[in-house]
Coordinates of C-alpha atoms in Angstrom, one line a residue:
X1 CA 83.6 55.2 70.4
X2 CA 84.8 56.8 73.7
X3 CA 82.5 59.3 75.3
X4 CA 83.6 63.0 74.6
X5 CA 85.5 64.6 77.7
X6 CA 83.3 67.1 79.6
X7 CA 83.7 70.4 79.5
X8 CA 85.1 70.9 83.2
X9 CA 82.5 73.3 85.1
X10 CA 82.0 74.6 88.9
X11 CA 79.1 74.0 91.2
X12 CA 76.4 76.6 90.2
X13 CA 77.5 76.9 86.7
X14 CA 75.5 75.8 83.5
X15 CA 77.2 73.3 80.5
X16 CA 76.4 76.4 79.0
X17 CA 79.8 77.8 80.2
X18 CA 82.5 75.0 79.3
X19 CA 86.0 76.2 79.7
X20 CA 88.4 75.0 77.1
X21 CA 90.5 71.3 78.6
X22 CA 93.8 73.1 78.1
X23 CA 92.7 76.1 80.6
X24 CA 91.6 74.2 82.6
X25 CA 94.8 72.6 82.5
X26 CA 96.6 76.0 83.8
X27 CA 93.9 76.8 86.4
X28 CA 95.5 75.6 89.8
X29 CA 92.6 75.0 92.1
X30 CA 88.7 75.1 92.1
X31 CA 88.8 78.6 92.7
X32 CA 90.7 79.6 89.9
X33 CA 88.6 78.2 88.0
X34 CA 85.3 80.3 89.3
X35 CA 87.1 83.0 88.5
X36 CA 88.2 82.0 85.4
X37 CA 84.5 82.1 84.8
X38 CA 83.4 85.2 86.1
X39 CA 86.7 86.7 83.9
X40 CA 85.2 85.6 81.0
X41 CA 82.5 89.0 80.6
X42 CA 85.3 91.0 82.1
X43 CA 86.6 94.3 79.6
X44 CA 90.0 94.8 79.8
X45 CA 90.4 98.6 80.8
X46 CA 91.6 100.0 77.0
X47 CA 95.0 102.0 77.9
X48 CA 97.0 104.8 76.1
X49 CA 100.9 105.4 76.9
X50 CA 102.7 108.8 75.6
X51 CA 105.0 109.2 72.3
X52 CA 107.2 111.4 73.9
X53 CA 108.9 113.3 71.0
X54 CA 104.9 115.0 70.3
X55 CA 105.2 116.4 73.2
X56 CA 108.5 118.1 73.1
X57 CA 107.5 121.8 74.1
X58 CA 106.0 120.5 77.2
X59 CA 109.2 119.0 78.4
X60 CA 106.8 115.9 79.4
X61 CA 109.8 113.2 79.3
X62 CA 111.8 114.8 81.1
X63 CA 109.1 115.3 83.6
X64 CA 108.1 111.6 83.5
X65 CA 111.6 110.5 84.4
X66 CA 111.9 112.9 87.2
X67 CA 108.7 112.0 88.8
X68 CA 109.2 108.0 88.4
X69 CA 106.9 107.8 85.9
X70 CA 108.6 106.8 82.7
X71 CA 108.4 103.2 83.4
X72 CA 104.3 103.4 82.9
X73 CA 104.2 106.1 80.5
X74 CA 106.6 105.8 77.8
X75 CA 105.1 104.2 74.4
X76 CA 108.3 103.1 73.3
X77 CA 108.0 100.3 76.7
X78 CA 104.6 99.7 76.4
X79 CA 103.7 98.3 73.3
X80 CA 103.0 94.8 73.6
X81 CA 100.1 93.0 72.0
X82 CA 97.7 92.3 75.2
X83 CA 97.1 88.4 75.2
X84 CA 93.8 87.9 77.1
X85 CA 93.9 84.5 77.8
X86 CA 97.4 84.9 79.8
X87 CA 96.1 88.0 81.3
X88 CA 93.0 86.1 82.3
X89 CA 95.1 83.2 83.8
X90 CA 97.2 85.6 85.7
X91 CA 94.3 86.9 87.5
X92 CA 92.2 84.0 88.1
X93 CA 95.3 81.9 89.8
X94 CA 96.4 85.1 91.7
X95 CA 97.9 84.5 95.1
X96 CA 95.5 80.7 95.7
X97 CA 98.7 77.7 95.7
X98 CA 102.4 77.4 96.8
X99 CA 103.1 80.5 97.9
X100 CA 106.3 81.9 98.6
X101 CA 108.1 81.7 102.3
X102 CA 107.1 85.8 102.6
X103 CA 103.8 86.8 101.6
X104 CA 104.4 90.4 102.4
X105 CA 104.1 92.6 99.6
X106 CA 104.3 89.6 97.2
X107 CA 101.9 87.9 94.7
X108 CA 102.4 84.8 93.3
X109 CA 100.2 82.9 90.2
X110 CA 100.6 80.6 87.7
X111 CA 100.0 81.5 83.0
X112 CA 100.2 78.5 81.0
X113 CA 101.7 76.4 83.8
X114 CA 104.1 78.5 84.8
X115 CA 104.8 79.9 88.3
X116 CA 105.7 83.7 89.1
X117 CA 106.6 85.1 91.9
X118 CA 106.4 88.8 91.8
X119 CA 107.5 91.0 94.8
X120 CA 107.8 94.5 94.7
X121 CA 111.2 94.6 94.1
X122 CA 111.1 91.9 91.4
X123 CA 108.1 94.2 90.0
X124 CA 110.0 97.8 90.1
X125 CA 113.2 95.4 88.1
X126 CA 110.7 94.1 85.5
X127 CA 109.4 97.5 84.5
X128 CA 112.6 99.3 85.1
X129 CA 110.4 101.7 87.5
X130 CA 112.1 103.4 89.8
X131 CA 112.4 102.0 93.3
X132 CA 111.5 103.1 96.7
X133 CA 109.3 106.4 97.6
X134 CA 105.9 106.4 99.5
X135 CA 102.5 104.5 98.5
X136 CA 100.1 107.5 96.6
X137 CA 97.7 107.0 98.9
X138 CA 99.8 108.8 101.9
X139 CA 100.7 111.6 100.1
X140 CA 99.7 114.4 102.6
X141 CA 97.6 117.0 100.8
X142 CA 93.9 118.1 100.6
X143 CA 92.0 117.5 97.5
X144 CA 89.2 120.2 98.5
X145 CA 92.1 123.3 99.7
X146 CA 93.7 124.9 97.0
X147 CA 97.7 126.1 98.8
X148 CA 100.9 126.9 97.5
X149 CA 101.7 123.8 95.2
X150 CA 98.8 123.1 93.8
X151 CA 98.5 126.5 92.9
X152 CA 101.4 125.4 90.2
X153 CA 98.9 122.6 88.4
X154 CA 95.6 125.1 88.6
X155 CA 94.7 128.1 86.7
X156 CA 94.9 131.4 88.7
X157 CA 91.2 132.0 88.3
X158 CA 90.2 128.1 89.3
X159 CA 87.8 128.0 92.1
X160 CA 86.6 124.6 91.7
X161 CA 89.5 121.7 91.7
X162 CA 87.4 119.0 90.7
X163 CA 87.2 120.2 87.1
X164 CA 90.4 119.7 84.7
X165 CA 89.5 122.8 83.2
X166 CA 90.8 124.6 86.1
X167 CA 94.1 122.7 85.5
X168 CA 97.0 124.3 83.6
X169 CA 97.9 122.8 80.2
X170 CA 100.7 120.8 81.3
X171 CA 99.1 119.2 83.9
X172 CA 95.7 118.5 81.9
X173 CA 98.1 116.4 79.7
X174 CA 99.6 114.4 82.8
X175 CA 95.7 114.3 84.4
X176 CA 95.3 112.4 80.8
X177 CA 98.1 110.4 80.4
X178 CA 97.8 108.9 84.2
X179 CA 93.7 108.4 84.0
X180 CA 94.8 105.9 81.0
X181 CA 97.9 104.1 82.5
X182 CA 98.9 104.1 85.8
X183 CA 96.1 105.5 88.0
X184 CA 93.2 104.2 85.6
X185 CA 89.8 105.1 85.6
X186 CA 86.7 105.2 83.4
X187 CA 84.0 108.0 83.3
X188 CA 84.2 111.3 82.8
X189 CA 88.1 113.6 81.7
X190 CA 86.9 116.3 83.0
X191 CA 86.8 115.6 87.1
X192 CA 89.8 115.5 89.2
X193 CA 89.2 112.4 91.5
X194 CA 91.1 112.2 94.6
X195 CA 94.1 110.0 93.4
X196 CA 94.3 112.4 90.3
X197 CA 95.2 115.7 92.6
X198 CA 97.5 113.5 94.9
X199 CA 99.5 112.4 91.8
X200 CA 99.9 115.9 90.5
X201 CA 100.6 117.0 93.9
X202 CA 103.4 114.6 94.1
X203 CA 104.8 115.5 90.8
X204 CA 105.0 118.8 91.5
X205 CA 106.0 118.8 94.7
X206 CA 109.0 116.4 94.3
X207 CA 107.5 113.7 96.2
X208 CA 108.9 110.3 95.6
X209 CA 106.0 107.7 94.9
X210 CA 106.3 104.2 94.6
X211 CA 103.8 103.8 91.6
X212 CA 104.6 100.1 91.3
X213 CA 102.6 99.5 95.0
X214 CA 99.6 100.9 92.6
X215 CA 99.9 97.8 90.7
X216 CA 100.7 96.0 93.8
X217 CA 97.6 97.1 95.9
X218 CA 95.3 96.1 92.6
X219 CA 96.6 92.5 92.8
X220 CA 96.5 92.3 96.5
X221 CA 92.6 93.2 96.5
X222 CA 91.5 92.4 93.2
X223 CA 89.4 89.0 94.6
X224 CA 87.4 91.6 96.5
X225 CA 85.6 93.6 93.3
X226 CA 83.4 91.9 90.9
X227 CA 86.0 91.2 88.3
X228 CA 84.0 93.4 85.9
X229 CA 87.0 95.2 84.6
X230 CA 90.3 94.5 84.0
X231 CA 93.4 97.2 84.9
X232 CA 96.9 97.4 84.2
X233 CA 96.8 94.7 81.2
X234 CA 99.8 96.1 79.3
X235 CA 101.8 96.5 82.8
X236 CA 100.8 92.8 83.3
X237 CA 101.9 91.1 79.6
X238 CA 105.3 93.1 80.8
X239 CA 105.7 90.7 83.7
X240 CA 104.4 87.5 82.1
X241 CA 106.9 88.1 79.9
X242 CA 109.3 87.8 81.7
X243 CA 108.4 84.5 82.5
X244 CA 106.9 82.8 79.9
X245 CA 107.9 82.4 76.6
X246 CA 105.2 80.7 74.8
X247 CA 101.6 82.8 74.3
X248 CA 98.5 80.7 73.4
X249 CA 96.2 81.6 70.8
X250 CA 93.7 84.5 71.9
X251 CA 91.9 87.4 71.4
X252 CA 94.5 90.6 71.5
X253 CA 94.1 94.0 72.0
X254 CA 96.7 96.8 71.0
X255 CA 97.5 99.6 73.4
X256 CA 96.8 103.4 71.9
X257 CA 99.4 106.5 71.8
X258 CA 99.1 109.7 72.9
X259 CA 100.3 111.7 69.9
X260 CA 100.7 115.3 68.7
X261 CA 97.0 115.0 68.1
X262 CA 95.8 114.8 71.5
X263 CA 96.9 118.8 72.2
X264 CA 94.6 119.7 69.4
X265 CA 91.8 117.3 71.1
X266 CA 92.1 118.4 74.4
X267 CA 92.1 121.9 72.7
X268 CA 95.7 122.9 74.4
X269 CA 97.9 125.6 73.5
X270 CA 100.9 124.4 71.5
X271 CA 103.2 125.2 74.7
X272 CA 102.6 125.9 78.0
X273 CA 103.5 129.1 79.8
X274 CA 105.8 129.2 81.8
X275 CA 104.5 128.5 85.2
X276 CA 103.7 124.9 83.9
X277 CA 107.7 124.2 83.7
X278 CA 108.7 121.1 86.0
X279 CA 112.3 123.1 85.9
X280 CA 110.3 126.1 87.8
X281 CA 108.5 123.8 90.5
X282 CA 111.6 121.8 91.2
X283 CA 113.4 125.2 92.5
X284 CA 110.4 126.2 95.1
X285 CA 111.4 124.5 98.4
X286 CA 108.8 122.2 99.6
X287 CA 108.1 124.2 102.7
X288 CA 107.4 127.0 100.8
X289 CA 105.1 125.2 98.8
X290 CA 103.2 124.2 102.1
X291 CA 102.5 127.6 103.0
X292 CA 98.8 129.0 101.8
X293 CA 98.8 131.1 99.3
X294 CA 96.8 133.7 98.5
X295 CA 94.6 132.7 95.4
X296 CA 91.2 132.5 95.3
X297 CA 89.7 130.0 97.2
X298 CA 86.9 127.1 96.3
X299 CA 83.6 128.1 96.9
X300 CA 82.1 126.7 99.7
X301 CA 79.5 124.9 97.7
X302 CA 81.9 123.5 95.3
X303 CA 84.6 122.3 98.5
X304 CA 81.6 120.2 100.1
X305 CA 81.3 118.7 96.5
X306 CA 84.9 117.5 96.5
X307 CA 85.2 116.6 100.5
X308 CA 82.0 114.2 99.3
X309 CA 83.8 113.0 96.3
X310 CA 87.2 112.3 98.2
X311 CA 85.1 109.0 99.4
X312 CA 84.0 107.8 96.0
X313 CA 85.5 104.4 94.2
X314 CA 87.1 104.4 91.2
X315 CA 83.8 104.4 88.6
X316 CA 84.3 101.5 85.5
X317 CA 85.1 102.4 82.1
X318 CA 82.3 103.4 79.9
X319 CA 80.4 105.6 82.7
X320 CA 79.7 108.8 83.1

């Protein structure tokens, strides 16, 4: 009898943690497969996407196409079953063999044996997201100064921005809808974090975002964390997808919807006043809305809180 074929393993890793001959197969280099490894205790980040038609009195479709969003929002486009295994396989053979002529803004990997080569452009056609606009890192606004536009996503009365009860209705529900899709984090719904205010600044200010480059910049750096969580798993089926046809058996996971429900949750009024319109901020010109306005103001206590937070990392999901 021939001897049984040994589980392939890495230098430092225990029998204990075999990985199956026909990964190994699809992992392209030594390194792939040490990540492969570490992947394997890895949670994939559990994401929610909007049914649009619950949400009707606060316009937020329309809102979503007119801020680029649609593309990582819209139920209807994000649906599919999350394959772990491919997911898994995208990440441990990111950017390692054969990579394209221009690296810049580009990742390449390998599912099931099969190469892609994403750029950003490629990325933005996949997901039908809107092209061009600025990273959401370089939006120019301070988290800890309440002025003119984001007076439109806070309360009149709100004197501390890092709490999403000082947000107005409309823009709790985008606060929600982006913490859970496209600028994901775990912990607790009721702080603003840094990219949080600078996505609702862009939407109502009219600043064009590239919200792709947020998937983009998670797949440049993504070798540099601990691989303990895993984002953007529904954006990432999208564009295996489009390459490969054929999924393996695995463990799946189902994406949730943001339904008529989640206004009673999130105790919300059944519409928002007016103020909360996107139809209303779009007709402010933007150097209007960069003038101070005359609202109350943090206090100082709760501004050195949020110039202190403006340095924290995103926390995993699950924390508090």
């Amino acid at each position: 009898m021939a001897p049984k074929k040994k589980s392939k393993t890495t230098a430092g890793q225990s029998s204990s943690t075999p990985v199956d001959s026909q990964i190994a197969s699809w992992l392209v280099s030594e390194k792939a497969l040490e990540r492969w490894i570490k992947l394997q205790d890895a949670k994939i980040f559990e994401e929610s996407f909007v049914s649009y038609p619950d949400f009707t009195a606060y316009g937020v479709e329309n809102a979503a196409l007119e801020s680029g969003l649609d593309a990582f929002l819209d139920h209807r486009k994000n649906n599919l079953k999350i394959n772990h295994i491919m997911v898994k396989l995208f990440l441990a053979n990111l950017n390692l063999v054969n990579p394209p002529r221009n690296t810049e803004n580009c990742v390449w990997t390998s599912v099931c044996g099969t190469s892609m080569f994403l750029s950003i452009d490629r990325m933005n056609h996949i997901l039908n997201a809107r092209p061009g606009g600025i990273s959401l890192h370089d939006v120019d606004c301070n988290p800890s100064t309440r002025d003119r536009l984001s007076h439109l996503f806070f309360e009149d009365d709100a004197t501390d921005l890092r709490q999403t009860s000082s947000l107005r209705p409309k823009a709790r529900l985008f606060h929600r809808f982006m913490m859970k899709s496209i600028v994901p984090r775990g912990g607790s719904y009721h702080l603003v974090y840094p990219e949080n205010f600078k996505a609702l600044y862009a939407m109502c200010g009219n600043i064009r975002v590239n919200w792709t480059q947020l998937l983009m910049d998670e797949f440049l750096t993504f070798n540099q964390g601990k691989m303990l969580h895993i984002y953007y798993g529904e954006y990432i089926m999208r564009l295996i997808n489009n390459f490969v046809t054929h999924a393996p058996e695995s463990e799946t996971s189902k994406v949730r919807t943001f339904d008529s429900r989640t206004i009673k949750l999130m105790k919300l009024p059944d519409a928002p006043s007016q103020i909360t319109t996107f139809q209303q901020w779009r007709t402010i010109p933007r150097e209007q809305l960069r003038r101070s306005y005359s609202t109350p103001q943090p206090s100082t206590h709760s501004t050195e809180r949020i110039t202190r937070q403006t340095s924290i990392q995103r926390p995993p999901p699950g924390t508090s």
